[in-house]
PDB file of C-alpha atoms in Angstrom:
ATOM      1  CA  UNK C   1     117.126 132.916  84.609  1.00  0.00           C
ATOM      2  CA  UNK C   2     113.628 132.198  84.426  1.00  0.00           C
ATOM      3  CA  UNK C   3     114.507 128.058  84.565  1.00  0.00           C
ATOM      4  CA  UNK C   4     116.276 128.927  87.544  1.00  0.00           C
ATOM      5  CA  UNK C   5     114.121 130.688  89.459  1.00  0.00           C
ATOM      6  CA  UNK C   6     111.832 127.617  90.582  1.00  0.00           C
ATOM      7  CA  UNK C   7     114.945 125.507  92.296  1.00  0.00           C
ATOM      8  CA  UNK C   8     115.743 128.632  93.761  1.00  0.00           C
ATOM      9  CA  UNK C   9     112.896 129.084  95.833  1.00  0.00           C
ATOM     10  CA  UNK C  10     113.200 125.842  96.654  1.00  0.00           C
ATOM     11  CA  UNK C  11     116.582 126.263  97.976  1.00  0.00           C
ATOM     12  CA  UNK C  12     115.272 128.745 100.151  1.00  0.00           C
ATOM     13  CA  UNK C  13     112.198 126.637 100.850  1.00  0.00           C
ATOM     14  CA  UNK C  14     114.940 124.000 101.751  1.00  0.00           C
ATOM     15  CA  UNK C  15     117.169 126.568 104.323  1.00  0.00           C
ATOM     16  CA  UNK C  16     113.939 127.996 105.992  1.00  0.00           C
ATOM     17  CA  UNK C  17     112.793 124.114 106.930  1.00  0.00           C
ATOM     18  CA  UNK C  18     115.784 123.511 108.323  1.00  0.00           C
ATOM     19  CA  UNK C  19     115.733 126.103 111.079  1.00  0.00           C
ATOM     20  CA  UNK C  20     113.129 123.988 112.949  1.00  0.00           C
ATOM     21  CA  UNK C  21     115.276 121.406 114.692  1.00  0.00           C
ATOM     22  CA  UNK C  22     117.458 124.466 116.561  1.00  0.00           C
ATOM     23  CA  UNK C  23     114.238 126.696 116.940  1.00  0.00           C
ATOM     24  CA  UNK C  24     112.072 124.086 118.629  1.00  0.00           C
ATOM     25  CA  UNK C  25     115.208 123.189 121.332  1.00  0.00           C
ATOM     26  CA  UNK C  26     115.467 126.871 121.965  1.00  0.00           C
ATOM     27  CA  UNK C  27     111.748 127.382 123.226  1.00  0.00           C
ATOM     28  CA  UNK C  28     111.264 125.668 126.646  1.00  0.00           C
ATOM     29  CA  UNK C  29     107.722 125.446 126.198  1.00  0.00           C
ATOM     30  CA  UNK C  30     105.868 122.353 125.862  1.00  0.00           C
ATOM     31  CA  UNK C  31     105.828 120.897 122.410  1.00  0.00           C
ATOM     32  CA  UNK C  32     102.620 120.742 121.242  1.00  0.00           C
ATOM     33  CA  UNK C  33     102.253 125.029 122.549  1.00  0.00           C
ATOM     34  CA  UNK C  34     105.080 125.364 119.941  1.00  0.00           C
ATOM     35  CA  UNK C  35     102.974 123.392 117.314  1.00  0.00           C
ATOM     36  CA  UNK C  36      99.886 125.247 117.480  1.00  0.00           C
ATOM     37  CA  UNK C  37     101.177 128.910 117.481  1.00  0.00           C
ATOM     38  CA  UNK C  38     103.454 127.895 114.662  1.00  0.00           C
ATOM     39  CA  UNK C  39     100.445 126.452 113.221  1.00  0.00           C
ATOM     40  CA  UNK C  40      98.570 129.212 113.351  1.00  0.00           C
ATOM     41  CA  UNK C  41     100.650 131.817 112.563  1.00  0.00           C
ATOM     42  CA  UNK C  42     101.651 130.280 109.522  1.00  0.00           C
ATOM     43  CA  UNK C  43      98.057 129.563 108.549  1.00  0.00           C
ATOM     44  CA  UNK C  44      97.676 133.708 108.779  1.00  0.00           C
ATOM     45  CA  UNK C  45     100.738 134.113 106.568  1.00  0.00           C
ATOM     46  CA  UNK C  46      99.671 131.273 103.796  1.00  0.00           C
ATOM     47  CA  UNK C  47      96.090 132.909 104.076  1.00  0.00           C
ATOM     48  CA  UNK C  48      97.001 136.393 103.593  1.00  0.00           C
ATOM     49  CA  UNK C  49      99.114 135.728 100.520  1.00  0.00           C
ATOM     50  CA  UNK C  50      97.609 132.907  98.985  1.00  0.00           C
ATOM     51  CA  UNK C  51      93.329 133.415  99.767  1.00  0.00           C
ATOM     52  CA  UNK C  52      92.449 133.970  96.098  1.00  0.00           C
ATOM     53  CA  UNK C  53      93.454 130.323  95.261  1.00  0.00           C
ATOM     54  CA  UNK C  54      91.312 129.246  98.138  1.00  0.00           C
ATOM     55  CA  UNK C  55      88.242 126.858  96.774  1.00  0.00           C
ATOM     56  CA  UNK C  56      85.615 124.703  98.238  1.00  0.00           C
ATOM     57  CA  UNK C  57      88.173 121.929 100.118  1.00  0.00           C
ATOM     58  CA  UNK C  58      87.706 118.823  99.044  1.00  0.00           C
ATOM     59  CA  UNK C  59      88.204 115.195 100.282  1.00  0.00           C
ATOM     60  CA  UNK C  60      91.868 115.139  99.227  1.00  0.00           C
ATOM     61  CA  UNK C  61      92.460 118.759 100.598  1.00  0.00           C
ATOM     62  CA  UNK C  62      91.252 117.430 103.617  1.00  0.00           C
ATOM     63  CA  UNK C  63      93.340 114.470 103.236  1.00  0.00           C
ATOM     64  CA  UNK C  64      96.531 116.524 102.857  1.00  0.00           C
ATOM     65  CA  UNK C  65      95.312 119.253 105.192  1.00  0.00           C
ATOM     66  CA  UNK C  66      95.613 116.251 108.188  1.00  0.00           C
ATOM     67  CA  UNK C  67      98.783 114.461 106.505  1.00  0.00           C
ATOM     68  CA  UNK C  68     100.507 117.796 107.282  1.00  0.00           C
ATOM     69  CA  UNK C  69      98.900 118.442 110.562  1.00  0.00           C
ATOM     70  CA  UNK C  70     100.050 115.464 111.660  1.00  0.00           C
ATOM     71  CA  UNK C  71     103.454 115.368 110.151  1.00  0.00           C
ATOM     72  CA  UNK C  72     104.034 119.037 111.609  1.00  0.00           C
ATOM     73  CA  UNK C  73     102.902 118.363 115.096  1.00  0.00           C
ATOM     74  CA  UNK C  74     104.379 114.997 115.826  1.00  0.00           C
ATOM     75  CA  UNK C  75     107.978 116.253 114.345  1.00  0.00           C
ATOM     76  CA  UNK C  76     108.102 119.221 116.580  1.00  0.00           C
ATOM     77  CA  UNK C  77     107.210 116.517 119.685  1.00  0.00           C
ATOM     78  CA  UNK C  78     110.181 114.100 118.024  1.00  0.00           C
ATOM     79  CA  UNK C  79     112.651 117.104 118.682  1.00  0.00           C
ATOM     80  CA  UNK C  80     111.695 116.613 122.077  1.00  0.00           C
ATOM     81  CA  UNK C  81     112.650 113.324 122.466  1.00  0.00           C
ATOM     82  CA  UNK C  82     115.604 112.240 120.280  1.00  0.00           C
ATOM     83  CA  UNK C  83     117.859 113.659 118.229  1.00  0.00           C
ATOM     84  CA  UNK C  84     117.540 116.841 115.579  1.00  0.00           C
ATOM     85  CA  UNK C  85     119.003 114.179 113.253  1.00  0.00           C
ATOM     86  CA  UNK C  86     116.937 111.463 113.595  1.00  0.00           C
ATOM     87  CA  UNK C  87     113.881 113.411 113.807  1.00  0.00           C
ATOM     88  CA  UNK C  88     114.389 115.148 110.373  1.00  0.00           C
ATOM     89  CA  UNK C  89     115.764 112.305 108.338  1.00  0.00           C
ATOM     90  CA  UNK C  90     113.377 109.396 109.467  1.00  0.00           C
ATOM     91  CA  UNK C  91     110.133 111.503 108.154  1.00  0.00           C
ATOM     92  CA  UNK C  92     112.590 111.985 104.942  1.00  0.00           C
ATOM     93  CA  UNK C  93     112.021 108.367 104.717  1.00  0.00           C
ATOM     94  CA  UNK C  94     108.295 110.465 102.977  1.00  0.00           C
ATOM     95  CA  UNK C  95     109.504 108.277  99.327  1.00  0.00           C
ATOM     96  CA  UNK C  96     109.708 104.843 100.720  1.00  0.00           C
ATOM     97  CA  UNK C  97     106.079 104.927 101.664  1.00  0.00           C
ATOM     98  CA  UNK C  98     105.043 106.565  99.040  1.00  0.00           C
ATOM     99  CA  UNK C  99     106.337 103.835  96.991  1.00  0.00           C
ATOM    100  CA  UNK C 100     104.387 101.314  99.115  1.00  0.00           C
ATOM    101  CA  UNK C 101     101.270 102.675  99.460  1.00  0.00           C
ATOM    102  CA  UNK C 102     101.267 103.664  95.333  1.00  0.00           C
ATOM    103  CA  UNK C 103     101.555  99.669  95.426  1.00  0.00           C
ATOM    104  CA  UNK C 104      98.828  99.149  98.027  1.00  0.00           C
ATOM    105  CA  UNK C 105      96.102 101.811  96.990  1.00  0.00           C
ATOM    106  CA  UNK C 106      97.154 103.179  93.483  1.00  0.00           C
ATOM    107  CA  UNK C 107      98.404  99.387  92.479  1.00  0.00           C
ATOM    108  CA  UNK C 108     101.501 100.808  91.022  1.00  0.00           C
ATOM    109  CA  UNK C 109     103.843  98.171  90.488  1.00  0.00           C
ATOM    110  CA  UNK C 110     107.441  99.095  92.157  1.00  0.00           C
ATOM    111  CA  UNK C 111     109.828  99.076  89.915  1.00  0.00           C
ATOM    112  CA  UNK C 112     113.224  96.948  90.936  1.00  0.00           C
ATOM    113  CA  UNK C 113     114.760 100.741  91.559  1.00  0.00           C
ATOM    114  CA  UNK C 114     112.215 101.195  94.146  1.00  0.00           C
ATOM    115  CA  UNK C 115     112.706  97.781  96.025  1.00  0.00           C
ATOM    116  CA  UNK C 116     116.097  98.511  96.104  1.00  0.00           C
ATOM    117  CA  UNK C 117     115.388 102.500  97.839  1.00  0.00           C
ATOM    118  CA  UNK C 118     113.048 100.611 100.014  1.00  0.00           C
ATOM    119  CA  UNK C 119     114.953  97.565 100.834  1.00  0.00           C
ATOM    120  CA  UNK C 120     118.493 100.044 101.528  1.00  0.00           C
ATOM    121  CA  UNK C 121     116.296 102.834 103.565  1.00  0.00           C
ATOM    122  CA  UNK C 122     114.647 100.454 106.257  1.00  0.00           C
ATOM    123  CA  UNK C 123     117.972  99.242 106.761  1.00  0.00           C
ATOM    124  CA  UNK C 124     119.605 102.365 107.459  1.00  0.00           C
ATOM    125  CA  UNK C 125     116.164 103.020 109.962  1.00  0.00           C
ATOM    126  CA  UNK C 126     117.134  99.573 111.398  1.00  0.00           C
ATOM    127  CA  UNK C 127     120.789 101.437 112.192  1.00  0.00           C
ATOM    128  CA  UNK C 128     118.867 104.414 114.169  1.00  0.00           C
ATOM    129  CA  UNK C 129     117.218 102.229 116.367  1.00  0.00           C
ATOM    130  CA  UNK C 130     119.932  99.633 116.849  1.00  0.00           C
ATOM    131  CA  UNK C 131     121.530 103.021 118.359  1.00  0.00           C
ATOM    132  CA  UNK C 132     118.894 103.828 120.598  1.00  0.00           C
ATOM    133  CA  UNK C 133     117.890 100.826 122.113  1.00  0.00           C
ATOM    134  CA  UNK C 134     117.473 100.232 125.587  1.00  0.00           C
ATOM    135  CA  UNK C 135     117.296 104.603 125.999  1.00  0.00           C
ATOM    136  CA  UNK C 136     114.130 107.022 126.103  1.00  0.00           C
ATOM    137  CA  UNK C 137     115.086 108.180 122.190  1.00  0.00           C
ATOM    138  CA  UNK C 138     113.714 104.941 120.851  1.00  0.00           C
ATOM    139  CA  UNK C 139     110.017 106.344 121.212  1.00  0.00           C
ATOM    140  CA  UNK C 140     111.119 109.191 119.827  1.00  0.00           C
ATOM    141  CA  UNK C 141     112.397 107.346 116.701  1.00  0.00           C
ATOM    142  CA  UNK C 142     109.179 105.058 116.584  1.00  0.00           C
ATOM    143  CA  UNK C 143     106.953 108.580 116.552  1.00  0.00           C
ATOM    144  CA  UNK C 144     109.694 110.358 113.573  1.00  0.00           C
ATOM    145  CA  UNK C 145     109.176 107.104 111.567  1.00  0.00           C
ATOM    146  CA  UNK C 146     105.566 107.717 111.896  1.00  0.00           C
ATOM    147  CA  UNK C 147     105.931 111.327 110.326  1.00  0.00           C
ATOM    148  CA  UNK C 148     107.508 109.419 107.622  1.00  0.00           C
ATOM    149  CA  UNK C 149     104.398 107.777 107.043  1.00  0.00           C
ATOM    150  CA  UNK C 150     102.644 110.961 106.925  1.00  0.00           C
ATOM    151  CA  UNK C 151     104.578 113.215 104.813  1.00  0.00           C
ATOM    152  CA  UNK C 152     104.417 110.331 102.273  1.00  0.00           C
ATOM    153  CA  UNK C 153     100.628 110.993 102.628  1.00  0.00           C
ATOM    154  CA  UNK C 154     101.146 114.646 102.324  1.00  0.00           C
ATOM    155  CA  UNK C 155     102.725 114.015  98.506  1.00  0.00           C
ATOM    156  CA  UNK C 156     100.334 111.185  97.587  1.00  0.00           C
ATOM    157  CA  UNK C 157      97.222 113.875  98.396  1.00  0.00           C
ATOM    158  CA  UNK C 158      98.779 116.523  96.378  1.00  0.00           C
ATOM    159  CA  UNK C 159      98.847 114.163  93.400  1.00  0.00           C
ATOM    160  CA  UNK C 160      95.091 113.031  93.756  1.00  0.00           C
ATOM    161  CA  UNK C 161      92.226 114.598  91.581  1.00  0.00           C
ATOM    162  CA  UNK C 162      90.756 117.804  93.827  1.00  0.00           C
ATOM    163  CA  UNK C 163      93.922 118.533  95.208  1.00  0.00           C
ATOM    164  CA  UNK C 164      95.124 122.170  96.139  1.00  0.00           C
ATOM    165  CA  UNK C 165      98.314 121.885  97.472  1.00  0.00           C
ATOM    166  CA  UNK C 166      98.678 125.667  98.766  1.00  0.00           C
ATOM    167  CA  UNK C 167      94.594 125.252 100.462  1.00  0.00           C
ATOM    168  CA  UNK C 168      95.906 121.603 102.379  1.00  0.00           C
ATOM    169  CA  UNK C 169      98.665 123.390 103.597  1.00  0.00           C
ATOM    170  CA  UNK C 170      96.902 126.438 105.151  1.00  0.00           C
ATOM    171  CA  UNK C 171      94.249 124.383 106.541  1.00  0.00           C
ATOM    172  CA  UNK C 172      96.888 121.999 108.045  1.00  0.00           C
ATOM    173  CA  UNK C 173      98.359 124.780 110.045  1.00  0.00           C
ATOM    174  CA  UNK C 174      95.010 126.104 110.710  1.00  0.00           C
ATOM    175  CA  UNK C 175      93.897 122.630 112.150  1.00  0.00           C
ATOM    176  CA  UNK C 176      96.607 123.391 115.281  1.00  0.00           C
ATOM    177  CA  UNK C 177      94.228 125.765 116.522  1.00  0.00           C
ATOM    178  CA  UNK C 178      92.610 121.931 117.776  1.00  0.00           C
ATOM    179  CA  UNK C 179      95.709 122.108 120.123  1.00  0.00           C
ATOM    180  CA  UNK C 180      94.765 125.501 122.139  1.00  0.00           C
ATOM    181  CA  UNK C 181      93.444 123.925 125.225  1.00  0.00           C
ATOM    182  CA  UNK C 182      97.232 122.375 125.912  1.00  0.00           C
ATOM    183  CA  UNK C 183      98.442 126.223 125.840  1.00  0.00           C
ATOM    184  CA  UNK C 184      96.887 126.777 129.416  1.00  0.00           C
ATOM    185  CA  UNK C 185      98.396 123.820 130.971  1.00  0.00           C
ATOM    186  CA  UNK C 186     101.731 124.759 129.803  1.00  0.00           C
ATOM    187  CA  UNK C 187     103.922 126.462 132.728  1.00  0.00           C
ATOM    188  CA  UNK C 188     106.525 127.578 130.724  1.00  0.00           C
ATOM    189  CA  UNK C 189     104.385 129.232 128.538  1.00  0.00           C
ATOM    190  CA  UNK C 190     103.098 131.438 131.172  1.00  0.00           C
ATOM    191  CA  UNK C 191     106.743 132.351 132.149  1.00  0.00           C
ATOM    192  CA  UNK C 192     108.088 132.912 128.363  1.00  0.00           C
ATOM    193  CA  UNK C 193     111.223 134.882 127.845  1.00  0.00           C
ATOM    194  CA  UNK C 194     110.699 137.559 124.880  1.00  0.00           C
ATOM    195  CA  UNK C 195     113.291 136.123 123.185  1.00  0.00           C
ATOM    196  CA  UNK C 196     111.130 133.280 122.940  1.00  0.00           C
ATOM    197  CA  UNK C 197     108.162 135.098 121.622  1.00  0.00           C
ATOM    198  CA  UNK C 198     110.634 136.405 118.344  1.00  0.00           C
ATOM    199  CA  UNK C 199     111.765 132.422 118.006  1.00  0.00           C
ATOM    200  CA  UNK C 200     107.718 131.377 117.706  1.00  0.00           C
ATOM    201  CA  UNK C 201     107.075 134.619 115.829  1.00  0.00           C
ATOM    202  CA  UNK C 202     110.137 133.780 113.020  1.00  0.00           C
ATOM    203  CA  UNK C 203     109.380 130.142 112.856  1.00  0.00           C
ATOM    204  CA  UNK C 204     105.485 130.616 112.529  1.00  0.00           C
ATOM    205  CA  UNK C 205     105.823 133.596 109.764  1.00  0.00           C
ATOM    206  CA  UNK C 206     109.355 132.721 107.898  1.00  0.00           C
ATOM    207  CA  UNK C 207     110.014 129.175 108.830  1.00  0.00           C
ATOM    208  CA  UNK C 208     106.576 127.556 108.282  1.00  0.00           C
ATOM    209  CA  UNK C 209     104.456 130.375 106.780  1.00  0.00           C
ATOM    210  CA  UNK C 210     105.986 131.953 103.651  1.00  0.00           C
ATOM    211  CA  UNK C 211     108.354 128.862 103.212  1.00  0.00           C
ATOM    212  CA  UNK C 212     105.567 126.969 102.169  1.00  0.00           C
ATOM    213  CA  UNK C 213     104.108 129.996 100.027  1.00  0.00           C
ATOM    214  CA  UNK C 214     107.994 129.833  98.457  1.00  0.00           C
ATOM    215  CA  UNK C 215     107.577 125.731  97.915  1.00  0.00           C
ATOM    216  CA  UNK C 216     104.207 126.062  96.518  1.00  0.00           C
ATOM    217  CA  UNK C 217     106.128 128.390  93.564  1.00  0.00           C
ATOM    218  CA  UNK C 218     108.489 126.760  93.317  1.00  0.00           C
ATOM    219  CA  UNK C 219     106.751 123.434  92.691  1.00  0.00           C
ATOM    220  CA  UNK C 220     105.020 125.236  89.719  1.00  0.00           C
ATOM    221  CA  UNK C 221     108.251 125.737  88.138  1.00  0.00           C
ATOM    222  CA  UNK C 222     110.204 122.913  89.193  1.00  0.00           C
ATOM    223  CA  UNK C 223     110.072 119.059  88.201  1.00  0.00           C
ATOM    224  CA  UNK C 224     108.891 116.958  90.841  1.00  0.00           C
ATOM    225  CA  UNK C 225     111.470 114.515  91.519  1.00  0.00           C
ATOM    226  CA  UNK C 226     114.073 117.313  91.274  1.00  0.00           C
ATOM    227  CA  UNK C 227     112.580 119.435  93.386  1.00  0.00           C
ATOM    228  CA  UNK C 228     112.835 116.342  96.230  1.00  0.00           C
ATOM    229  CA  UNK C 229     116.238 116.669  95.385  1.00  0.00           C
ATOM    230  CA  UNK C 230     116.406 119.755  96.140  1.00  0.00           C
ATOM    231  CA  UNK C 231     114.392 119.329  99.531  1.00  0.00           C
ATOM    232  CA  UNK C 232     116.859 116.742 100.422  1.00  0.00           C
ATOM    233  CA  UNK C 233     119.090 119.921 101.679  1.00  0.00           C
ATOM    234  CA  UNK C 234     117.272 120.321 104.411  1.00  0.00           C
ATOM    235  CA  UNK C 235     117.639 117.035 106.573  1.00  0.00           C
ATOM    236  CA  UNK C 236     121.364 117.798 105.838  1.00  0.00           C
ATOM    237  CA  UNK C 237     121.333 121.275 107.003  1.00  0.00           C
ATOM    238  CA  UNK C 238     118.790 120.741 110.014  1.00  0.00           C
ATOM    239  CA  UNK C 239     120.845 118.694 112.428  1.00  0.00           C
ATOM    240  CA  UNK C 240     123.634 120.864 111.480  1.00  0.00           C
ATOM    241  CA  UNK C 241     122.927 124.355 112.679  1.00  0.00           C
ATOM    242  CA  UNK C 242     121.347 121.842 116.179  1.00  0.00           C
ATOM    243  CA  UNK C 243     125.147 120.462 116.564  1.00  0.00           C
ATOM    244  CA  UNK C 244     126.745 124.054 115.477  1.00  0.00           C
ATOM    245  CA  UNK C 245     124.590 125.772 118.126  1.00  0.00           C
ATOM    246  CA  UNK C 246     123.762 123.264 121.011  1.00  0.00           C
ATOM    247  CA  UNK C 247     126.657 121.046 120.306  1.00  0.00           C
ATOM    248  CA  UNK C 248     123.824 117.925 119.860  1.00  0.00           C
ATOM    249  CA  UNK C 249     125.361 114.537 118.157  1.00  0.00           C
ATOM    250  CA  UNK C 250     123.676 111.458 117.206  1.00  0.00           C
ATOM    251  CA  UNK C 251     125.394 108.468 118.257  1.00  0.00           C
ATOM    252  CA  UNK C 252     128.084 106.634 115.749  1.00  0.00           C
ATOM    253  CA  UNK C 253     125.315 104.060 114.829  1.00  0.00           C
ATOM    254  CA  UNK C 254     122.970 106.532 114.221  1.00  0.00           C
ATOM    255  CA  UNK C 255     124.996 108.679 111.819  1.00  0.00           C
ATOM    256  CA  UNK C 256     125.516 105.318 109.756  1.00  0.00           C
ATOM    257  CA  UNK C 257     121.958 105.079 109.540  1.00  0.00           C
ATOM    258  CA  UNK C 258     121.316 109.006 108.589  1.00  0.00           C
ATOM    259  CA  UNK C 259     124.539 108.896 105.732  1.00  0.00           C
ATOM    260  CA  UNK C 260     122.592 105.516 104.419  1.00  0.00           C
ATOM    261  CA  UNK C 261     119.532 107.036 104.437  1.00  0.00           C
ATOM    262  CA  UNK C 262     119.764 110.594 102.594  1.00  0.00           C
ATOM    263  CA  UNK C 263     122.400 108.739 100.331  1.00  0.00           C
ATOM    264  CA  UNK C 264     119.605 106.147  99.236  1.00  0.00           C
ATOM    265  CA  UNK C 265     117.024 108.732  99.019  1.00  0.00           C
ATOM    266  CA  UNK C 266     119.406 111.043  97.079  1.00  0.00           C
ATOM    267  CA  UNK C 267     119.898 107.771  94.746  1.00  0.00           C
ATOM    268  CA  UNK C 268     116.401 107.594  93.863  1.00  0.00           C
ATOM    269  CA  UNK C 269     115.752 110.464  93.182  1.00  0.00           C
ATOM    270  CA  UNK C 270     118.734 111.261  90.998  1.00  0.00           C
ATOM    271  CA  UNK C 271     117.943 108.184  88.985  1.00  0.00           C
ATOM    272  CA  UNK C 272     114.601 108.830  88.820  1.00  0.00           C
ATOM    273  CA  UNK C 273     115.291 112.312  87.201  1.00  0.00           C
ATOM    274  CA  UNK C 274     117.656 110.638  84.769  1.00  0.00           C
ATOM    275  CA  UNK C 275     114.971 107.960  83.669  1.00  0.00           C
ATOM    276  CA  UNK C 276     112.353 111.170  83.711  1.00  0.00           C
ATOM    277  CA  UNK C 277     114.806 112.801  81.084  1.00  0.00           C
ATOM    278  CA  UNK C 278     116.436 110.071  79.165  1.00  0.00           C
ATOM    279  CA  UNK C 279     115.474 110.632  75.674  1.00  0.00           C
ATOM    280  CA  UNK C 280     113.535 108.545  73.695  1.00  0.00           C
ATOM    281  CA  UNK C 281     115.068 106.371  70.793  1.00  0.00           C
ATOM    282  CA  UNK C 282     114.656 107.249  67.191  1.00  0.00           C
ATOM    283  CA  UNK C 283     112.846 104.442  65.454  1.00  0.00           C
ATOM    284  CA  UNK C 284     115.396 102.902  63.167  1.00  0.00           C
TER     285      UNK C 284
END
């Protein structure tokens, strides 16, 4: 049970993400009010539960603190303007540029496995914005390729020397306390339903707060490239409960692109859990 328990909070890590496509359509405020009372409500939740593995940050805290400020903020403002779909599975594009920048900064040589994820992902990308050209969505796709870019971050910062992966993540919610003054310029804010107050409550304590106290355990427990596997439920899941809900479809082109995507993602990873575990050869 015990060997269990660590993909099982990830699973529920996994579920809890995925509520944030449907959650962020439902509130009619603007999106970057949504970020930064998510933000900080979360940071009050990872803070409360988590302070006595708070240290003195360092650079790379710092580095993952903004990585996930950044990825958070500009995903909400994604939902905004394209598709639940294509916001959640372009920044699940996170391995293909971790794979580059290992090359570019860590100068780890990509192995032909990872050309081939990298080579097979930006083509499914090229499919989402084949779909949306000529339409608003496109800058919507440009800015969810961008949180991509940043989530990759987000992993490569946790891996540094200094890092505290549970420390980055409460000061990256923290940090959307920088986006207060955009609260008072918000008129829907000022005419919020109460319905929409539980939404921001739920998604700042359950959906963002203690998911990422349940990843954090679950990481402990849990190989890394298995626990992306894992993960990899929730850009399934997300546009789902969006289409269930608000009836929301990406365009046939589109879905090409997401089914390429998670399937080459899903690739790596599985065969990079097989290579992980393959055992080694007895010496003859």
């Amino acid at each position: 049970m015990q060997s269990n328990r660590g993909p099982l909070l990830l699973v529920f890590t996994a579920v809890l993400w995925s509520f944030a496509g449907i959650a962020v359509k439902f509130i009619s405020w603007s999106p970057l009010t949504i970020a930064c009372l998510r933000g900080l409500l979360a940071a009050a939740v990872i803070g409360m539960l988590n302070w006595r593995q708070f240290t003195r940050p360092t650079p790379t805290v710092w580095l993952g603190a903004l990585a996930l400020f950044a990825t958070s903020t500009v995903f909400i403002l994604c939902n905004r303007l394209t598709t639940a779909a294509n916001a959640i599975v372009l920044q699940y594009t996170a391995p293909v540029f971790v794979i580059l920048l290992s090359a570019l900064f860590l100068k780890m040589r990509p192995t032909r496995l990872d050309i081939f994820t990298v080579v097979l992902t930006f083509f499914g990308i090229v499919l989402f914005f084949i779909d949306h050209l000529g339409h608003g969505a496109l800058l919507g796709d440009c800015l969810a390729l961008g949180t991509g870019l940043s989530f990759g971050l987000v992993f490569i910062a946790n891996s540094m020397r200094g890092a505290n992966p549970i420390l980055s993540s409460f000061l990256g919610n923290l940090l959307s306390g920088l986006l207060l003054p955009f609260i008072f310029q918000d008129t829907a804010f000022r005419s919020a339903e109460p319905v929409e107050w539980l939404v921001i409550l739920l998604m700042g304590v359950f959906q963002m707060g203690l998911s990422y106290v349940l990843f954090s355990k679950g990481m402990e427990l849990t190989p890394p490239v298995k626990a992306s596997v894992i993960c990899a439920i929730e850009p399934v899941l997300n546009p789902v409960w969006v289409f269930l809900l608000m009836g929301e479809r990406p365009g046939v082109v589109a879905i090409l692109g997401i089914v390429v995507v998670i399937s080459t993602i899903l690739f790596y990873n599985i065969a990079s859990l097989r290579r992980t575990q393959a055992p080694l050869k007895e010496p003859e």
